[in-house]
Short mmCIF file of C-alpha atoms and ligand atoms in Angstrom, two decimals:
data_model
loop_
_atom_site.label_atom_id
_atom_site.label_comp_id
_atom_site.label_asym_id
_atom_site.label_seq_id
_atom_site.Cartn_x
_atom_site.Cartn_y
_atom_site.Cartn_z
CA MET T 1 6.06 36.85 -21.11
CA THR T 2 8.93 35.32 -18.62
CA LYS T 3 7.63 33.41 -16.17
CA LYS T 4 9.44 33.90 -12.82
CA ILE T 5 9.66 30.57 -10.40
CA VAL T 6 10.69 30.55 -7.42
CA ALA T 7 12.41 27.05 -6.28
CA LEU T 8 12.33 26.09 -3.02
CA ALA T 9 14.59 23.06 -2.52
CA GLY T 10 14.31 22.43 1.10
CA ASP T 11 15.78 19.51 2.81
CA GLY T 12 16.48 15.74 2.89
CA ILE T 13 15.78 14.80 -0.99
CA GLY T 14 14.66 18.39 -1.72
CA PRO T 15 17.77 19.53 -3.10
CA GLU T 16 18.03 16.32 -5.83
CA ILE T 17 14.53 15.96 -6.60
CA MET T 18 14.38 19.91 -7.13
CA ALA T 19 17.45 19.78 -9.73
CA ALA T 20 15.49 17.06 -11.12
CA GLY T 21 12.78 18.92 -11.71
CA LEU T 22 14.15 22.24 -12.78
CA GLU T 23 16.23 19.87 -15.71
CA VAL T 24 12.90 18.38 -17.08
CA LEU T 25 11.61 21.97 -16.87
CA THR T 26 14.72 23.45 -18.89
CA ALA T 27 13.80 20.61 -21.57
CA VAL T 28 10.40 21.10 -21.95
CA ALA T 29 10.49 24.77 -22.40
CA LYS T 30 13.08 24.31 -25.15
CA LYS T 31 10.83 22.38 -26.85
CA PHE T 32 8.07 24.39 -26.36
CA SER T 33 9.61 27.60 -26.39
CA LEU T 34 8.73 28.76 -23.22
CA THR T 35 10.51 31.45 -21.12
CA TYR T 36 11.17 31.36 -17.83
CA GLN T 37 13.45 32.43 -15.07
CA VAL T 38 14.19 30.50 -11.59
CA GLU T 39 14.94 31.92 -8.21
CA GLU T 40 16.53 29.28 -5.46
CA ARG T 41 15.36 30.39 -2.20
CA ASP T 42 16.00 28.90 1.36
CA PHE T 43 13.28 27.28 3.17
CA GLY T 44 12.74 24.70 5.80
CA GLY T 45 15.58 23.46 7.93
CA ALA T 46 17.93 24.67 5.08
CA ALA T 47 16.60 28.11 6.18
CA ILE T 48 16.90 27.58 10.11
CA ASP T 49 20.41 26.73 9.78
CA ARG T 50 21.41 30.02 7.63
CA HIS T 51 18.75 32.64 8.71
CA GLY T 52 17.32 31.30 11.96
CA HIS T 53 13.91 30.52 10.33
CA PRO T 54 12.37 28.46 8.33
CA LEU T 55 10.61 30.76 6.09
CA PRO T 56 13.05 34.29 6.06
CA ALA T 57 11.24 37.37 5.22
CA GLU T 58 13.59 37.42 1.78
CA THR T 59 11.81 33.83 0.73
CA LEU T 60 8.43 35.09 1.27
CA THR T 61 8.85 38.12 -0.51
CA ALA T 62 10.17 36.48 -3.60
CA CYS T 63 7.44 33.92 -3.37
CA LYS T 64 4.92 37.03 -3.54
CA GLY T 65 6.50 38.44 -6.38
CA ALA T 66 6.58 35.16 -8.31
CA HIS T 67 4.26 33.64 -11.21
CA ALA T 68 4.71 30.31 -9.66
CA ILE T 69 6.29 28.64 -6.73
CA LEU T 70 7.93 24.98 -6.99
CA LEU T 71 8.80 23.20 -3.44
CA ALA T 72 10.57 19.96 -3.28
CA ALA T 73 10.30 19.04 0.57
CA ILE T 74 10.97 20.13 4.13
CA GLY T 75 11.99 18.74 7.61
CA ALA T 76 14.84 16.42 9.04
CA PRO T 77 15.00 14.82 12.41
CA GLN T 78 17.77 17.44 13.70
CA TYR T 79 14.88 20.27 13.63
CA ASP T 80 12.16 18.12 15.83
CA GLU T 81 13.14 20.13 19.30
CA ALA T 82 13.89 23.64 16.90
CA HIS T 83 12.31 26.48 18.22
CA ILE T 84 10.44 27.24 15.07
CA ARG T 85 10.07 23.48 13.32
CA PRO T 86 10.32 23.44 9.70
CA GLU T 87 6.53 22.88 9.13
CA ARG T 88 5.72 25.86 10.70
CA GLY T 89 7.30 27.43 7.77
CA LEU T 90 5.25 25.70 5.55
CA LEU T 91 2.12 26.54 7.19
CA MET T 92 3.25 30.00 7.49
CA LEU T 93 3.82 30.14 3.51
CA ARG T 94 0.17 28.74 2.91
CA GLN T 95 -1.52 31.41 5.33
CA GLU T 96 0.77 34.35 3.89
CA LEU T 97 -0.14 33.51 0.32
CA GLY T 98 -3.64 32.41 1.13
CA LEU T 99 -3.31 28.62 -0.36
CA PHE T 100 -6.55 27.69 0.62
CA ALA T 101 -7.32 25.32 -2.23
CA ASN T 102 -4.64 21.85 -1.96
CA ILE T 103 -5.27 19.64 -5.06
CA ARG T 104 -4.05 16.20 -4.85
CA PRO T 105 -4.56 14.26 -7.76
CA VAL T 106 -4.75 10.19 -7.24
CA LYS T 107 -3.73 8.35 -10.69
CA ILE T 108 -2.56 4.61 -10.87
CA PHE T 109 -0.03 4.10 -13.63
CA ASP T 110 -0.71 0.76 -15.17
CA PRO T 111 2.83 -0.39 -15.39
CA LEU T 112 3.02 0.53 -11.37
CA ARG T 113 -0.57 -1.49 -10.90
CA HIS T 114 1.12 -4.47 -9.23
CA LEU T 115 2.94 -2.17 -6.40
CA SER T 116 -0.73 -1.15 -5.08
CA PRO T 117 -1.22 -2.73 -1.59
CA LEU T 118 -4.67 -3.24 -2.83
CA LYS T 119 -5.52 -6.19 -5.37
CA GLU T 120 -5.26 -5.35 -9.05
CA GLU T 121 -9.04 -5.63 -9.54
CA ARG T 122 -9.72 -3.04 -6.89
CA ILE T 123 -7.26 -0.81 -7.96
CA LYS T 124 -8.13 -0.68 -11.59
CA GLY T 125 -9.21 2.49 -12.90
CA VAL T 126 -8.58 4.55 -9.58
CA ASP T 127 -8.39 8.19 -10.82
CA PHE T 128 -9.85 11.04 -8.68
CA VAL T 129 -8.61 14.32 -7.22
CA VAL T 130 -8.60 15.42 -3.33
CA VAL T 131 -9.85 18.77 -2.60
CA ARG T 132 -8.21 19.69 0.69
CA GLU T 133 -8.93 22.88 2.32
CA LEU T 134 -5.84 24.22 3.45
CA THR T 135 -5.87 27.37 5.41
CA GLY T 136 -8.70 27.25 7.59
CA GLY T 137 -9.70 24.76 10.21
CA ILE T 138 -8.28 22.91 13.38
CA TYR T 139 -4.65 23.76 11.80
CA PHE T 140 -5.15 27.66 11.93
CA GLY T 141 -7.79 27.71 15.15
CA GLN T 142 -6.03 28.49 18.49
CA HIS T 143 -4.07 25.67 20.24
CA HIS T 144 -3.81 25.88 24.07
CA LEU T 145 -1.20 23.63 25.73
CA GLU T 146 -1.15 23.10 29.51
CA ASP T 147 0.12 20.54 31.82
CA ARG T 148 -2.63 18.49 32.07
CA ARG T 149 -5.20 20.04 29.33
CA ALA T 150 -5.09 21.17 25.80
CA GLU T 151 -7.33 22.24 23.21
CA ASP T 152 -7.43 23.06 19.35
CA ILE T 153 -10.05 25.14 17.89
CA ASN T 154 -11.85 24.17 14.78
CA ALA T 155 -13.89 26.59 13.16
CA TYR T 156 -15.21 27.56 9.23
CA SER T 157 -16.55 30.55 7.98
CA TYR T 158 -19.16 29.95 5.37
CA GLU T 159 -16.78 31.94 3.02
CA GLU T 160 -13.98 29.89 3.28
CA ILE T 161 -16.37 26.59 2.84
CA GLU T 162 -18.15 28.08 -0.06
CA ARG T 163 -14.93 28.98 -1.83
CA ILE T 164 -13.45 25.55 -1.55
CA ALA T 165 -16.69 23.72 -2.68
CA ARG T 166 -16.49 25.77 -5.69
CA GLN T 167 -12.80 24.94 -6.45
CA ALA T 168 -14.01 21.20 -6.41
CA PHE T 169 -17.38 21.64 -8.40
CA GLU T 170 -14.82 23.48 -11.16
CA ILE T 171 -12.58 20.63 -11.23
CA ALA T 172 -15.45 17.93 -11.50
CA SER T 173 -16.91 19.66 -14.05
CA ARG T 174 -14.22 19.21 -16.45
CA ARG T 175 -13.69 15.65 -15.36
CA LYS T 176 -16.59 12.67 -14.21
CA LYS T 177 -18.76 15.14 -12.88
CA ARG T 178 -19.03 13.64 -9.56
CA VAL T 179 -18.26 15.35 -6.03
CA THR T 180 -18.15 13.52 -2.95
CA SER T 181 -17.94 15.86 0.08
CA ILE T 182 -16.48 14.31 3.27
CA ASP T 183 -17.29 15.38 7.16
CA LYS T 184 -18.37 14.42 10.27
CA GLN T 185 -22.16 16.09 10.03
CA ASN T 186 -23.05 13.24 12.86
CA VAL T 187 -20.71 14.96 15.48
CA LEU T 188 -19.40 18.49 14.57
CA ALA T 189 -20.97 21.79 13.98
CA THR T 190 -18.44 22.61 11.48
CA SER T 191 -19.27 19.72 9.44
CA LYS T 192 -23.10 20.77 10.03
CA LEU T 193 -22.04 24.03 8.23
CA TRP T 194 -20.06 22.45 5.45
CA ARG T 195 -22.75 19.95 4.40
CA ARG T 196 -25.50 22.92 3.87
CA VAL T 197 -22.77 25.11 2.15
CA LEU T 198 -21.84 22.20 -0.03
CA ILE T 199 -25.77 21.58 -1.15
CA GLU T 200 -26.15 25.48 -1.54
CA VAL T 201 -22.78 25.45 -3.95
CA ALA T 202 -24.14 22.58 -5.80
CA LYS T 203 -26.97 24.42 -7.25
CA ASP T 204 -24.91 26.67 -9.33
CA TYR T 205 -23.47 23.27 -11.15
CA PRO T 206 -26.65 21.36 -12.07
CA ASP T 207 -24.74 19.30 -14.17
CA VAL T 208 -22.43 17.85 -11.31
CA GLN T 209 -23.53 15.30 -8.96
CA LEU T 210 -22.90 15.90 -4.94
CA ASP T 211 -22.97 12.82 -2.53
CA HIS T 212 -21.92 13.21 1.07
CA GLN T 213 -19.95 10.58 3.22
CA LEU T 214 -18.93 10.73 6.69
CA VAL T 215 -14.95 10.56 6.89
CA ASP T 216 -14.61 7.25 8.72
CA SER T 217 -16.75 5.32 6.04
CA ALA T 218 -14.95 7.45 3.67
CA ALA T 219 -11.94 6.12 4.74
CA MET T 220 -13.01 2.74 4.48
CA LEU T 221 -14.73 2.98 0.54
CA MET T 222 -11.07 4.33 -0.38
CA ILE T 223 -9.77 0.84 0.41
CA ILE T 224 -12.65 -1.54 -0.65
CA ASP T 225 -13.57 0.85 -4.00
CA PRO T 226 -11.33 3.65 -4.51
CA ALA T 227 -12.47 3.65 -8.28
CA ARG T 228 -15.86 5.03 -7.53
CA PHE T 229 -14.47 8.51 -6.54
CA ASP T 230 -14.01 11.46 -8.85
CA VAL T 231 -13.72 14.55 -6.65
CA LEU T 232 -13.46 14.40 -2.81
CA VAL T 233 -13.63 17.89 -1.10
CA THR T 234 -13.06 18.35 2.60
CA GLU T 235 -11.65 20.04 5.50
CA ASN T 236 -8.01 20.59 6.50
CA LEU T 237 -7.60 17.96 8.86
CA PHE T 238 -9.74 15.29 7.24
CA GLY T 239 -7.87 16.01 3.63
CA ASP T 240 -4.49 15.55 5.63
CA ILE T 241 -5.38 12.01 6.63
CA LEU T 242 -7.29 10.85 3.45
CA SER T 243 -4.56 12.25 0.92
CA ASP T 244 -2.05 10.42 2.81
CA GLU T 245 -4.38 7.37 2.52
CA ALA T 246 -5.09 8.02 -1.05
CA SER T 247 -1.26 8.43 -1.49
CA VAL T 248 -0.52 4.99 -0.68
CA LEU T 249 -2.95 3.48 -3.27
CA ALA T 250 -0.28 3.78 -5.97
CA GLY T 251 2.23 1.69 -3.48
CA THR T 252 4.64 4.51 -3.56
CA LEU T 253 4.25 7.80 -2.49
CA GLY T 254 7.23 8.85 -5.00
CA VAL T 255 4.82 9.48 -7.95
CA MET T 256 2.28 11.84 -7.03
CA PRO T 257 2.22 15.70 -7.47
CA SER T 258 0.21 18.38 -5.75
CA ALA T 259 -1.09 22.14 -6.34
CA SER T 260 -1.83 24.73 -3.88
CA HIS T 261 -3.84 27.66 -5.42
CA SER T 262 -4.91 31.13 -3.90
CA GLU T 263 -7.55 33.38 -4.91
CA THR T 264 -5.55 35.63 -6.98
CA GLY T 265 -1.83 35.25 -6.03
CA PRO T 266 1.18 32.61 -7.10
CA SER T 267 -0.10 28.71 -6.73
CA LEU T 268 2.37 26.43 -5.38
CA TYR T 269 3.54 23.09 -6.49
CA GLU T 270 4.96 19.89 -4.51
CA PRO T 271 5.77 16.37 -4.53
CA ILE T 272 3.13 14.90 -2.05
CA HIS T 273 6.00 12.90 -0.04
CA GLY T 274 8.42 14.24 2.53
CA SER T 275 11.86 14.64 2.72
CA ALA T 276 13.02 11.06 3.22
CA PRO T 277 16.21 11.94 5.32
CA ASP T 278 17.27 8.20 5.22
CA ILE T 279 18.09 8.28 1.74
CA ALA T 280 19.33 11.92 0.96
CA GLY T 281 22.28 12.43 -0.71
CA GLN T 282 22.35 9.15 -2.28
CA GLY T 283 20.88 9.68 -5.42
CA LEU T 284 17.88 7.03 -4.39
CA ALA T 285 15.33 9.42 -4.37
CA ASN T 286 12.23 8.88 -6.96
CA PRO T 287 12.07 12.52 -8.91
CA VAL T 288 8.78 12.01 -10.45
CA SER T 289 6.28 13.55 -7.75
CA MET T 290 8.57 16.49 -8.62
CA ILE T 291 8.96 16.27 -12.29
CA LEU T 292 4.39 15.72 -12.43
CA SER T 293 4.45 19.00 -10.20
CA VAL T 294 6.31 20.82 -12.87
CA ALA T 295 3.88 19.77 -15.08
CA MET T 296 1.03 20.84 -13.36
CA MET T 297 2.58 24.22 -12.55
CA LEU T 298 2.97 24.12 -16.70
CA ARG T 299 -0.66 23.48 -17.38
CA GLU T 300 -2.00 25.41 -14.01
CA SER T 301 0.05 28.45 -13.76
CA PHE T 302 1.03 28.73 -17.39
CA ASP T 303 -1.83 27.58 -19.26
CA GLN T 304 0.77 25.22 -21.10
CA GLY T 305 -1.47 22.37 -21.16
CA ALA T 306 0.50 20.50 -24.18
CA ALA T 307 3.98 21.01 -22.50
CA ALA T 308 2.19 19.49 -19.24
CA GLU T 309 0.72 16.36 -21.08
CA ALA T 310 4.16 16.04 -22.97
CA VAL T 311 6.15 15.73 -19.54
CA GLU T 312 3.28 13.24 -18.19
CA ILE T 313 3.34 11.05 -21.44
CA ALA T 314 7.29 10.98 -20.98
CA VAL T 315 7.14 9.83 -17.25
CA GLU T 316 4.58 6.90 -18.45
CA GLN T 317 6.76 5.99 -21.27
CA THR T 318 9.79 5.76 -18.71
CA PHE T 319 7.55 3.53 -16.43
CA ALA T 320 6.57 1.39 -19.36
CA GLN T 321 10.28 0.91 -20.29
CA GLY T 322 10.79 -0.55 -16.99
CA ILE T 323 13.09 2.41 -16.11
CA LEU T 324 12.43 2.43 -12.17
CA THR T 325 13.75 3.96 -9.04
CA ARG T 326 14.17 1.42 -6.08
CA ASP T 327 11.36 2.25 -4.40
CA LEU T 328 9.17 1.08 -7.69
CA GLY T 329 11.11 -2.24 -7.50
CA GLY T 330 13.80 -0.91 -10.02
CA SER T 331 17.40 0.28 -9.51
CA ALA T 332 17.54 3.40 -11.58
CA SER T 333 18.95 6.33 -9.64
CA THR T 334 17.42 9.90 -9.79
CA THR T 335 19.79 11.32 -12.46
CA GLU T 336 19.11 8.01 -14.70
CA MET T 337 15.31 8.40 -14.24
CA THR T 338 15.48 11.96 -14.93
CA GLU T 339 17.83 11.52 -17.99
CA ALA T 340 15.32 8.73 -19.66
CA ILE T 341 12.23 11.05 -18.78
CA ILE T 342 14.02 13.98 -20.71
CA ARG T 343 14.71 11.35 -23.41
CA ASN T 344 11.36 10.17 -23.80
CA LEU T 345 10.52 13.90 -23.92
C1 LIG R 1 0.88 18.16 4.25
C2 LIG R 1 2.03 17.84 5.66
C3 LIG R 1 1.36 19.14 6.27
C4 LIG R 1 0.42 19.30 6.85
C5 LIG R 1 2.54 18.91 7.53
C6 LIG R 1 4.15 18.99 7.17
C7 LIG R 1 2.39 20.37 8.56
O1 LIG R 1 1.53 16.71 6.53
O2 LIG R 1 1.35 18.62 3.53
O3 LIG R 1 0.07 17.14 4.06
O4 LIG R 1 0.05 18.71 7.95
O5 LIG R 1 -0.33 19.99 6.11
MG1 LIG R 2 -0.04 15.44 5.42
#
């Protein structure tokens, strides 16, 4: 069956890295005889310019009808004061598609180990996954802003915690079989419920080991001993913070992909980095996060594990050959990096 993919290039370096991702997709599809069709749609600041809204109705409809969605990056300084900011479009898309499970794998590539801000012996063997709840918690509770007072409500239901917990246990059971649940149960009611649900869900996965960390100590452990983790699972806001912390362990934001899943609808795949407006349009952007997001899509939405692996191996070979973009200490352009990956493929 022909897979329908909606591509949201967005802002800043978005269009350049999306083009790179789609070129790799074309190459890998040819090699593995996959048929797919790409529909490009406006999203983020680019959509504000053309439609007056970061998530136009036709973009949302296209996303709902797709088998998978690729998103490059959104946001630019000129929209900081916009009536509806590009980021709002992303939150609406997550909510409309029910993308409750955000999966961010953190893996250190050997040829890039020296780029990490941590000592090499600490970074060795780091390979974990952050599972972040993405459609609940304080992001989607009531926000109320007055002149001299403000509040944001953090709320979680049993069911919302249960379904993200199951995602984490499922992922862990295919990996090193360890789940670390992160909360702030010494203070927050939502975290007390979170911990209770995790313990209950764990009973269905007897071969996976569950432990708990308070979010502050988890932030510390991620620096002093990141190799200890296998699967981390946490609520929306803690996940936002910890996944950024995790992503810089590699010394660059440019190499990590992510996936967001719903219960039954299409999943969305995107780099973990932003739109980097400072280098947009100069051919300097590292396309690897986007390319690895394409690989994640192949594996998780299209069940094409072999094609995904071929892309991942081609990326590693390219690093090993010393072909690196500027953020990785090299001088390859976006196009040179992409072409090298396709050659290795
Ligand atoms: C992320 C981003 C978003 C978030 C912003 C852009 C709203 O930081 O995907 O982590 O906070 O979720
Ligand atoms: Mg974030």
